[in-house]
mmCIF file of C-alpha atoms in Angstrom:
data_model
loop_
_atom_site.group_PDB
_atom_site.id
_atom_site.type_symbol
_atom_site.label_atom_id
_atom_site.label_comp_id
_atom_site.label_asym_id
_atom_site.label_seq_id
_atom_site.Cartn_x
_atom_site.Cartn_y
_atom_site.Cartn_z
ATOM 1 C CA UNK A 1 123.055 137.652 91.635
ATOM 2 C CA UNK A 2 121.933 134.073 92.307
ATOM 3 C CA UNK A 3 124.175 131.703 94.196
ATOM 4 C CA UNK A 4 125.118 128.541 92.291
ATOM 5 C CA UNK A 5 126.467 125.189 93.360
ATOM 6 C CA UNK A 6 127.694 122.355 91.169
ATOM 7 C CA UNK A 7 125.583 119.296 90.469
ATOM 8 C CA UNK A 8 128.052 117.221 92.418
ATOM 9 C CA UNK A 9 127.756 119.500 95.449
ATOM 10 C CA UNK A 10 123.960 119.426 95.244
ATOM 11 C CA UNK A 11 123.923 115.660 94.933
ATOM 12 C CA UNK A 12 126.343 115.112 97.762
ATOM 13 C CA UNK A 13 124.389 117.483 100.007
ATOM 14 C CA UNK A 14 121.081 115.815 99.147
ATOM 15 C CA UNK A 15 122.120 112.194 99.380
ATOM 16 C CA UNK A 16 125.581 112.066 100.832
ATOM 17 C CA UNK A 17 126.537 109.356 98.280
ATOM 18 C CA UNK A 18 125.892 107.975 94.798
ATOM 19 C CA UNK A 19 124.065 104.708 94.131
ATOM 20 C CA UNK A 20 126.318 101.932 92.824
ATOM 21 C CA UNK A 21 126.451 101.519 89.064
ATOM 22 C CA UNK A 22 124.879 104.869 88.168
ATOM 23 C CA UNK A 23 126.670 107.873 86.777
ATOM 24 C CA UNK A 24 126.467 111.287 88.374
ATOM 25 C CA UNK A 25 124.904 112.738 85.229
ATOM 26 C CA UNK A 26 122.194 110.058 85.044
ATOM 27 C CA UNK A 27 121.449 110.316 88.753
ATOM 28 C CA UNK A 28 121.104 114.094 88.651
ATOM 29 C CA UNK A 29 118.865 113.805 85.585
ATOM 30 C CA UNK A 30 116.650 111.330 87.476
ATOM 31 C CA UNK A 31 116.553 113.544 90.569
ATOM 32 C CA UNK A 32 115.689 116.611 88.507
ATOM 33 C CA UNK A 33 113.008 114.837 86.497
ATOM 34 C CA UNK A 34 111.430 113.207 89.517
ATOM 35 C CA UNK A 35 111.420 116.231 91.781
ATOM 36 C CA UNK A 36 110.851 119.212 89.547
ATOM 37 C CA UNK A 37 110.722 118.026 85.967
ATOM 38 C CA UNK A 38 113.873 120.052 85.254
ATOM 39 C CA UNK A 39 116.339 119.412 82.473
ATOM 40 C CA UNK A 40 119.798 118.557 83.762
ATOM 41 C CA UNK A 41 122.123 121.522 83.776
ATOM 42 C CA UNK A 42 125.790 122.067 84.473
ATOM 43 C CA UNK A 43 124.936 123.934 87.622
ATOM 44 C CA UNK A 44 121.926 123.970 89.895
ATOM 45 C CA UNK A 45 120.701 127.317 91.126
ATOM 46 C CA UNK A 46 120.836 127.544 94.911
ATOM 47 C CA UNK A 47 117.141 128.504 95.072
ATOM 48 C CA UNK A 48 116.221 125.375 93.115
ATOM 49 C CA UNK A 49 118.416 123.287 95.380
ATOM 50 C CA UNK A 50 116.724 124.764 98.443
ATOM 51 C CA UNK A 51 113.337 123.944 96.902
ATOM 52 C CA UNK A 52 114.455 120.350 96.337
ATOM 53 C CA UNK A 53 115.681 120.062 99.914
ATOM 54 C CA UNK A 54 112.425 121.523 101.247
ATOM 55 C CA UNK A 55 110.468 119.153 99.024
ATOM 56 C CA UNK A 56 112.409 116.204 100.489
ATOM 57 C CA UNK A 57 111.791 117.447 104.021
ATOM 58 C CA UNK A 58 108.075 118.068 103.413
ATOM 59 C CA UNK A 59 107.638 114.651 101.845
ATOM 60 C CA UNK A 60 109.521 113.007 104.703
ATOM 61 C CA UNK A 61 107.390 114.824 107.289
ATOM 62 C CA UNK A 62 104.220 113.876 105.412
ATOM 63 C CA UNK A 63 105.286 110.218 105.335
ATOM 64 C CA UNK A 64 106.050 110.303 109.070
ATOM 65 C CA UNK A 65 102.616 111.789 109.800
ATOM 66 C CA UNK A 66 100.925 109.188 107.585
ATOM 67 C CA UNK A 67 102.780 106.452 109.444
ATOM 68 C CA UNK A 68 101.694 107.865 112.816
ATOM 69 C CA UNK A 69 98.074 108.132 111.632
ATOM 70 C CA UNK A 70 98.153 104.584 110.260
ATOM 71 C CA UNK A 71 99.604 103.245 113.517
ATOM 72 C CA UNK A 72 96.981 105.090 115.576
ATOM 73 C CA UNK A 73 94.204 103.772 113.320
ATOM 74 C CA UNK A 74 95.577 100.252 113.704
ATOM 75 C CA UNK A 75 95.584 100.458 117.499
ATOM 76 C CA UNK A 76 92.082 101.962 117.494
ATOM 77 C CA UNK A 77 90.788 99.151 115.277
ATOM 78 C CA UNK A 78 92.564 96.551 117.397
ATOM 79 C CA UNK A 79 90.833 97.949 120.505
ATOM 80 C CA UNK A 80 87.432 97.941 118.765
ATOM 81 C CA UNK A 81 87.959 94.340 117.633
ATOM 82 C CA UNK A 82 88.782 93.289 121.195
ATOM 83 C CA UNK A 83 85.653 95.036 122.499
ATOM 84 C CA UNK A 84 83.530 93.345 119.824
ATOM 85 C CA UNK A 85 85.003 89.941 120.687
ATOM 86 C CA UNK A 86 84.025 90.479 124.339
ATOM 87 C CA UNK A 87 80.485 91.475 123.297
ATOM 88 C CA UNK A 88 80.220 88.447 121.004
ATOM 89 C CA UNK A 89 81.348 86.110 123.796
ATOM 90 C CA UNK A 90 78.758 87.687 126.115
ATOM 91 C CA UNK A 91 75.968 87.223 123.548
ATOM 92 C CA UNK A 92 77.024 83.618 122.930
ATOM 93 C CA UNK A 93 76.878 83.003 126.687
ATOM 94 C CA UNK A 94 73.389 84.524 126.853
ATOM 95 C CA UNK A 95 72.227 82.400 123.912
ATOM 96 C CA UNK A 96 73.549 79.246 125.579
ATOM 97 C CA UNK A 97 71.780 80.235 128.802
ATOM 98 C CA UNK A 98 68.493 80.828 126.960
ATOM 99 C CA UNK A 99 68.945 77.534 125.107
ATOM 100 C CA UNK A 100 69.342 75.680 128.422
ATOM 101 C CA UNK A 101 66.239 77.370 129.838
ATOM 102 C CA UNK A 102 64.210 76.415 126.750
ATOM 103 C CA UNK A 103 65.396 72.797 126.889
ATOM 104 C CA UNK A 104 64.615 72.611 130.602
ATOM 105 C CA UNK A 105 61.151 74.022 129.904
ATOM 106 C CA UNK A 106 60.527 71.530 127.124
ATOM 107 C CA UNK A 107 61.710 68.633 129.284
ATOM 108 C CA UNK A 108 59.528 69.827 132.169
ATOM 109 C CA UNK A 109 56.546 70.158 129.813
ATOM 110 C CA UNK A 110 56.971 66.592 128.574
ATOM 111 C CA UNK A 111 57.478 65.265 132.120
ATOM 112 C CA UNK A 112 54.380 67.149 133.258
ATOM 113 C CA UNK A 113 52.447 65.780 130.304
ATOM 114 C CA UNK A 114 53.493 62.235 131.143
ATOM 115 C CA UNK A 115 52.551 62.755 134.800
ATOM 116 C CA UNK A 116 49.142 64.168 133.836
ATOM 117 C CA UNK A 117 48.591 61.321 131.394
ATOM 118 C CA UNK A 118 49.491 58.756 134.079
ATOM 119 C CA UNK A 119 47.168 60.477 136.576
ATOM 120 C CA UNK A 120 44.287 60.492 134.068
ATOM 121 C CA UNK A 121 44.838 56.809 133.349
ATOM 122 C CA UNK A 122 44.831 56.085 137.092
ATOM 123 C CA UNK A 123 41.588 58.007 137.547
ATOM 124 C CA UNK A 124 40.029 56.217 134.593
ATOM 125 C CA UNK A 125 41.116 52.862 135.983
ATOM 126 C CA UNK A 126 39.599 53.742 139.334
ATOM 127 C CA UNK A 127 36.390 54.884 137.714
ATOM 128 C CA UNK A 128 36.206 51.768 135.592
ATOM 129 C CA UNK A 129 37.025 49.588 138.582
ATOM 130 C CA UNK A 130 34.208 51.182 140.605
ATOM 131 C CA UNK A 131 31.592 50.355 138.021
#
């Protein structure tokens, strides 16, 4: 024969207390509907109660594991973001270095051009002066 416990015993064992402003009957109906879709009864079969308890435990364990996985994913992403920030800073430094080299080259080119132009003018002046 199945072992039975009262709704009050089941509720007290599951929750340890009742929410304020809610009747025992309404609370048990909500618990039954939410967990197993059961109609409220005067007594809850012990097997059903054990299933409810196991369901609570499984759900709790699943939520804990999801929280752990989420936390681990967060830390992994945080580490990847930090690594990417370092790489970005390195690339920005290289771009600035290349930019300086290009500007130095352009400045040198223009200075060289001016020097060549001045030298050509000097040579032309000398050639014209010799004639």
